[in-house]
PDB file of C-alpha atoms in Angstrom:
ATOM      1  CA  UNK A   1     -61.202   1.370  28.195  1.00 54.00           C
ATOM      2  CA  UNK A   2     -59.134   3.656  26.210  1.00 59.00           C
ATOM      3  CA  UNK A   3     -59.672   6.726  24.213  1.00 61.00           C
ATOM      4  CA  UNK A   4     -57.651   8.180  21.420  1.00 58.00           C
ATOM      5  CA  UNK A   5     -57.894  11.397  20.754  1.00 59.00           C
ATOM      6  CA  UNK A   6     -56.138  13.284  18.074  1.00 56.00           C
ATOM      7  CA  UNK A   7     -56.356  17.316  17.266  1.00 58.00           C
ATOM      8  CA  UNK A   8     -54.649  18.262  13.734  1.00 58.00           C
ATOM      9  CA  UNK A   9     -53.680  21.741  13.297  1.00 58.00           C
ATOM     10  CA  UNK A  10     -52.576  23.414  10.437  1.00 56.00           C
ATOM     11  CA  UNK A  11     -50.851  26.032  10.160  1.00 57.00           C
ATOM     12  CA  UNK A  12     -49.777  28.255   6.685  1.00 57.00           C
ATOM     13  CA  UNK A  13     -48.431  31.282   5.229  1.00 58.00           C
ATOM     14  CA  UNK A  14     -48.563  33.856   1.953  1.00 58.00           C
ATOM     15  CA  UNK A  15     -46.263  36.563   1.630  1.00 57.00           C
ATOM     16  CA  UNK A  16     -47.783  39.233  -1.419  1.00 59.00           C
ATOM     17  CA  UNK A  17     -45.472  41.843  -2.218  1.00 60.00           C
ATOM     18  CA  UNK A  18     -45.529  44.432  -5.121  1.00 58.00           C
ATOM     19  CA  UNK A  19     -43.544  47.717  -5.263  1.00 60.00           C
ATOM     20  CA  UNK A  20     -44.386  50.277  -8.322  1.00 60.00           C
ATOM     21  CA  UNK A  21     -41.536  52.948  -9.135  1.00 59.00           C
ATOM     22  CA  UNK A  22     -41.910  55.501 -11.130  1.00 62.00           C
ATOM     23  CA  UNK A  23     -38.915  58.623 -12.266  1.00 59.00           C
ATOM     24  CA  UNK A  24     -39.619  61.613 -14.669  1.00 55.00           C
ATOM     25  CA  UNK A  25     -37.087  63.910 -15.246  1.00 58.00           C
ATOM     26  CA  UNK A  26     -37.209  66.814 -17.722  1.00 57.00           C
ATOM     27  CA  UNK A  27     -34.603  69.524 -18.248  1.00 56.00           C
ATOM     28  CA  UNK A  28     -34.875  72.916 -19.032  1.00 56.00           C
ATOM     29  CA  UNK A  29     -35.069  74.089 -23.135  1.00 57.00           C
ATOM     30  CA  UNK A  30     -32.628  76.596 -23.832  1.00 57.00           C
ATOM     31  CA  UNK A  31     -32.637  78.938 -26.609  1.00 54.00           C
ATOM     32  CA  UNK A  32     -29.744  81.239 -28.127  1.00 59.00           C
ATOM     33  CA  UNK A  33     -31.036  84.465 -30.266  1.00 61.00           C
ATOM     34  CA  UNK A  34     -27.989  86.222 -31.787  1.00 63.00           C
ATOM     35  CA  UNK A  35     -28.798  88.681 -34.797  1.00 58.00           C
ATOM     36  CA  UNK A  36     -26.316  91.640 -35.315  1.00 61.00           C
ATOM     37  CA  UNK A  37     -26.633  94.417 -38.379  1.00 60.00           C
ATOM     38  CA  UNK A  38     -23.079  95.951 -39.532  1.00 59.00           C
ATOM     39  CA  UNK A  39     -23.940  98.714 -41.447  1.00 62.00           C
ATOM     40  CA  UNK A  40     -21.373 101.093 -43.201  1.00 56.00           C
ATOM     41  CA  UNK A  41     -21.729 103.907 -45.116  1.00 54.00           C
ATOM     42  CA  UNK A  42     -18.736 105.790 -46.630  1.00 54.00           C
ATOM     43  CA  UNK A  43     -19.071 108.532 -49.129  1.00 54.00           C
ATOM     44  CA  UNK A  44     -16.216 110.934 -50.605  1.00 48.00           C
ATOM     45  CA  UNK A  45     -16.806 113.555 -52.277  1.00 48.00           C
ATOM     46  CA  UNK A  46     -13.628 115.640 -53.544  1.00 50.00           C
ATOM     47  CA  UNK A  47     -13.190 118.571 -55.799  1.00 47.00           C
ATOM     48  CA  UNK A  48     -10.494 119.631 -57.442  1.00 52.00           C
ATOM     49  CA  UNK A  49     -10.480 123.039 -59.782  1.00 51.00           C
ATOM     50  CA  UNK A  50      -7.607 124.594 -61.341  1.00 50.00           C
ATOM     51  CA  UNK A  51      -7.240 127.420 -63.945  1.00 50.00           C
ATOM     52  CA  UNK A  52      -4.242 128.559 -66.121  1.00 50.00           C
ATOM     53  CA  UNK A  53      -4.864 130.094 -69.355  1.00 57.00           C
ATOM     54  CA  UNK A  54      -6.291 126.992 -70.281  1.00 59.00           C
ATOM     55  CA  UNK A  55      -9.061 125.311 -67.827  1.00 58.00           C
ATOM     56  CA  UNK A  56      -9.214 122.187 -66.572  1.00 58.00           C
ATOM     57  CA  UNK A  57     -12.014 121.327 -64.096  1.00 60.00           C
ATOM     58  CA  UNK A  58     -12.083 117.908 -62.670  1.00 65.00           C
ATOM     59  CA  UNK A  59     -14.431 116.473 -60.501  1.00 59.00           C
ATOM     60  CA  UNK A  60     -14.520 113.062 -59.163  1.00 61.00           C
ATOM     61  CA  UNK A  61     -17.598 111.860 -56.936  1.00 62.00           C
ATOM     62  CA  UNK A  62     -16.644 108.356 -54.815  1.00 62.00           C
ATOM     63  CA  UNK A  63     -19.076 106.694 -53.177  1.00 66.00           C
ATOM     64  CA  UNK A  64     -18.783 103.417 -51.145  1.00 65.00           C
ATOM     65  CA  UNK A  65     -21.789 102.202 -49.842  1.00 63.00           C
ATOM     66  CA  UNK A  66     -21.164  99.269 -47.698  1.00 66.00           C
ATOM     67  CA  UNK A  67     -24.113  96.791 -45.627  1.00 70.00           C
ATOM     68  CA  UNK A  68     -23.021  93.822 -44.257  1.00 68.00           C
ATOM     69  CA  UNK A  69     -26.220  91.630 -42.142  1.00 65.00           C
ATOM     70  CA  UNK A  70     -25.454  89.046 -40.260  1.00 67.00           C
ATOM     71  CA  UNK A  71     -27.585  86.831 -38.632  1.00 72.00           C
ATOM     72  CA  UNK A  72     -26.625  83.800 -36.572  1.00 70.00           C
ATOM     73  CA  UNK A  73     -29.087  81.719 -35.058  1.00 65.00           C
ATOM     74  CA  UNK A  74     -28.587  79.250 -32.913  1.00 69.00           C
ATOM     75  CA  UNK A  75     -31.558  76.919 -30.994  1.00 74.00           C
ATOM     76  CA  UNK A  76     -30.396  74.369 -28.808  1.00 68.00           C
ATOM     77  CA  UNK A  77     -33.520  72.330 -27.806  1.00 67.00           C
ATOM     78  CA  UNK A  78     -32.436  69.991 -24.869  1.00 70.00           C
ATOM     79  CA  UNK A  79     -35.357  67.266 -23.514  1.00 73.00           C
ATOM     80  CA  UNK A  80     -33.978  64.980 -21.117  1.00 70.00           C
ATOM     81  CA  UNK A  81     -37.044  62.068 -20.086  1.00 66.00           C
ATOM     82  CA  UNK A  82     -36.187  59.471 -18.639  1.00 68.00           C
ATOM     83  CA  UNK A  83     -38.687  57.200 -16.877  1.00 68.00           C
ATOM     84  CA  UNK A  84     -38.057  53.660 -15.014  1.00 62.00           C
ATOM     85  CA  UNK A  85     -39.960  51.631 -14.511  1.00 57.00           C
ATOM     86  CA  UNK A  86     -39.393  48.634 -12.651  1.00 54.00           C
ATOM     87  CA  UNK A  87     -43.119  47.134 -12.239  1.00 56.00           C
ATOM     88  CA  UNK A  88     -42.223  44.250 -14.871  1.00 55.00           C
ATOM     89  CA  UNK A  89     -39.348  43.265 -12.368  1.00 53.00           C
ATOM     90  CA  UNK A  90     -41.369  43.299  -9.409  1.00 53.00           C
ATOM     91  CA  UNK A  91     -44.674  41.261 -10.858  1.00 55.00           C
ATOM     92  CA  UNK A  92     -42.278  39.025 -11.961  1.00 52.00           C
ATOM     93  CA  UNK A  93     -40.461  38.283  -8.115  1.00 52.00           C
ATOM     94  CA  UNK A  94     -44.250  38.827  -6.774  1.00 51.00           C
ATOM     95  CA  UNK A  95     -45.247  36.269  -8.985  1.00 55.00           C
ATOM     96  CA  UNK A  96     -42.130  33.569  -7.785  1.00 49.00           C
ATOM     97  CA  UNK A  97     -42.797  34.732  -4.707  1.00 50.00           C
ATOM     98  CA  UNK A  98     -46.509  33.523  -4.865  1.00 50.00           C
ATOM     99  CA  UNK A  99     -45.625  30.780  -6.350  1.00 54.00           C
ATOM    100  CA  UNK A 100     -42.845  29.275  -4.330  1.00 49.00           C
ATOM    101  CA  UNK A 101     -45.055  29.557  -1.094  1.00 45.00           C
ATOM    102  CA  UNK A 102     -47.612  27.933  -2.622  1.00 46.00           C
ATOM    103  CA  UNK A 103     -45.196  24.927  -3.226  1.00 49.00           C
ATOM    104  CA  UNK A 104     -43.979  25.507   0.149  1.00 46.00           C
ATOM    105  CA  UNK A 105     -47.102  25.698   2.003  1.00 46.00           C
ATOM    106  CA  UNK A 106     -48.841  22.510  -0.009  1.00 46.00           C
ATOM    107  CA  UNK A 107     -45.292  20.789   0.758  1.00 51.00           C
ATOM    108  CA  UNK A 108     -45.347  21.605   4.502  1.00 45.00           C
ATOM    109  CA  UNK A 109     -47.790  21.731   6.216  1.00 47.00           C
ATOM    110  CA  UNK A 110     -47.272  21.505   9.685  1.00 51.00           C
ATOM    111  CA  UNK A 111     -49.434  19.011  11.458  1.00 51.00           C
ATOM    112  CA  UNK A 112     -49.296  18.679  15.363  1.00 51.00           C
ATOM    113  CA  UNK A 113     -50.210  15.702  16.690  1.00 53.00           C
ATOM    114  CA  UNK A 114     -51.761  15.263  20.430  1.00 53.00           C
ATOM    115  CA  UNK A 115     -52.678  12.328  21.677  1.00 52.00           C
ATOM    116  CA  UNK A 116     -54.394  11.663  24.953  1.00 51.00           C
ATOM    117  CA  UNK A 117     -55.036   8.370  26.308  1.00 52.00           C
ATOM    118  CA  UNK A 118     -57.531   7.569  28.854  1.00 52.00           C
ATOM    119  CA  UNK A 119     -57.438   4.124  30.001  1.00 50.00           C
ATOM    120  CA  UNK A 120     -59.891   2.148  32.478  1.00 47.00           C
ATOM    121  CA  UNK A 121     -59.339  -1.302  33.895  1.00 47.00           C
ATOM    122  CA  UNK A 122     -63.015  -2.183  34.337  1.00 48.00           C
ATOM    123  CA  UNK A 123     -64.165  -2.341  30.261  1.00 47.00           C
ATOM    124  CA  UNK A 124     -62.098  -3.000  27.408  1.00 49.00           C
ATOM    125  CA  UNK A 125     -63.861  -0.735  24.592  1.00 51.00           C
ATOM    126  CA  UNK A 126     -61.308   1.564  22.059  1.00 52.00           C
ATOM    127  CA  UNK A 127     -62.946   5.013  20.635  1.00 54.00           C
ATOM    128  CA  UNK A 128     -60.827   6.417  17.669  1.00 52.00           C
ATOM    129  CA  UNK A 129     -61.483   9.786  16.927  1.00 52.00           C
ATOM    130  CA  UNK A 130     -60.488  12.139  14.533  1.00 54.00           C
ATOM    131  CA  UNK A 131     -60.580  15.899  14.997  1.00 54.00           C
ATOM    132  CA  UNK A 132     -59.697  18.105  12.353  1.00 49.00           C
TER     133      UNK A 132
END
C-alpha cells in the first residue's frame, strides 16, 4: 500500500509605501518710510537814506521766501512661498510599487512540495491526497 501525501504552501508579499512632504517658507515684509521737509526762509530788509539839499530816500524791501518738500517713499514688499510638494511623485511609485508586486506575487508563487510515501507489502491500494 502506498500513500501520497502532498502539503502546498504559499507564501506572498505587499510592500505599501507613501511619504507626504510638505515646505512653507515666508520671508519677512520690509518697509522703507523716508519723508524730509527743507524749509528756507530768507528775508532782507535794507534801508538806505541820504540827504543833500535835495532828498532822496530809497527804500528797497527783498524778500525770498523759499519751501522745498520732499517726500520719497519707498515700500519694498518681499513674499517669498514656496511649497513642495512631492505627494503626486510618491502615489505615483506607491502605485508601481503596488502594482509590480501584484504581478510578482500572481507570477510567483512559491509552492513547496512534500511528499511522503508510505508503502506496505501486504495490500496494494494507492490514496492520493491533496492538501492545500
Amino acid at each position: 500500500m502506498s500513500i501520497y501525501v502532498f502539503n502546498l504552501i504559499h507564501i506572498s508579499g505587499q510592500t505599501d509605501r507613501h511619504t507626504d512632504s510638505q515646505t512653507h517658507r515666508l520671508t519677512a515684509d520690509r518697509h522703507t518710510d523716508r519723508h524730509t521737509d527743507l524749509q528756507t526762509h530768507r528775508q532782507a530788509d535794507r534801508h538806505m537814506g541820504r540827504q543833500t539839499d535835495t532828498q532822496t530816500d530809497r527804500h528797497t524791501d527783498r524778500q525770498i521766501d523759499r519751501q522745498t518738500d520732499r517726500q520719497t517713499h519707498r515700500q519694498t514688499d518681499t513674499q517669498t512661498d514656496t511649497q513642495t510638494n512631492t505627494q503626486k511623485d510618491t502615489q505615483t511609485d506607491t502605485q508601481t510599487d503596488t502594482q509590480t508586486y501584484t504581478q510578482t506575487d500572481t507570477q510567483t508563487d512559491i509552492f513547496l512540495l512534500n511528499r511522503f510515501i508510505i508503502e506496505k507489502t501486504l495490500k496494494v491500494n494507492f490514496i492520493h491526497s491533496t492538501i492545500f
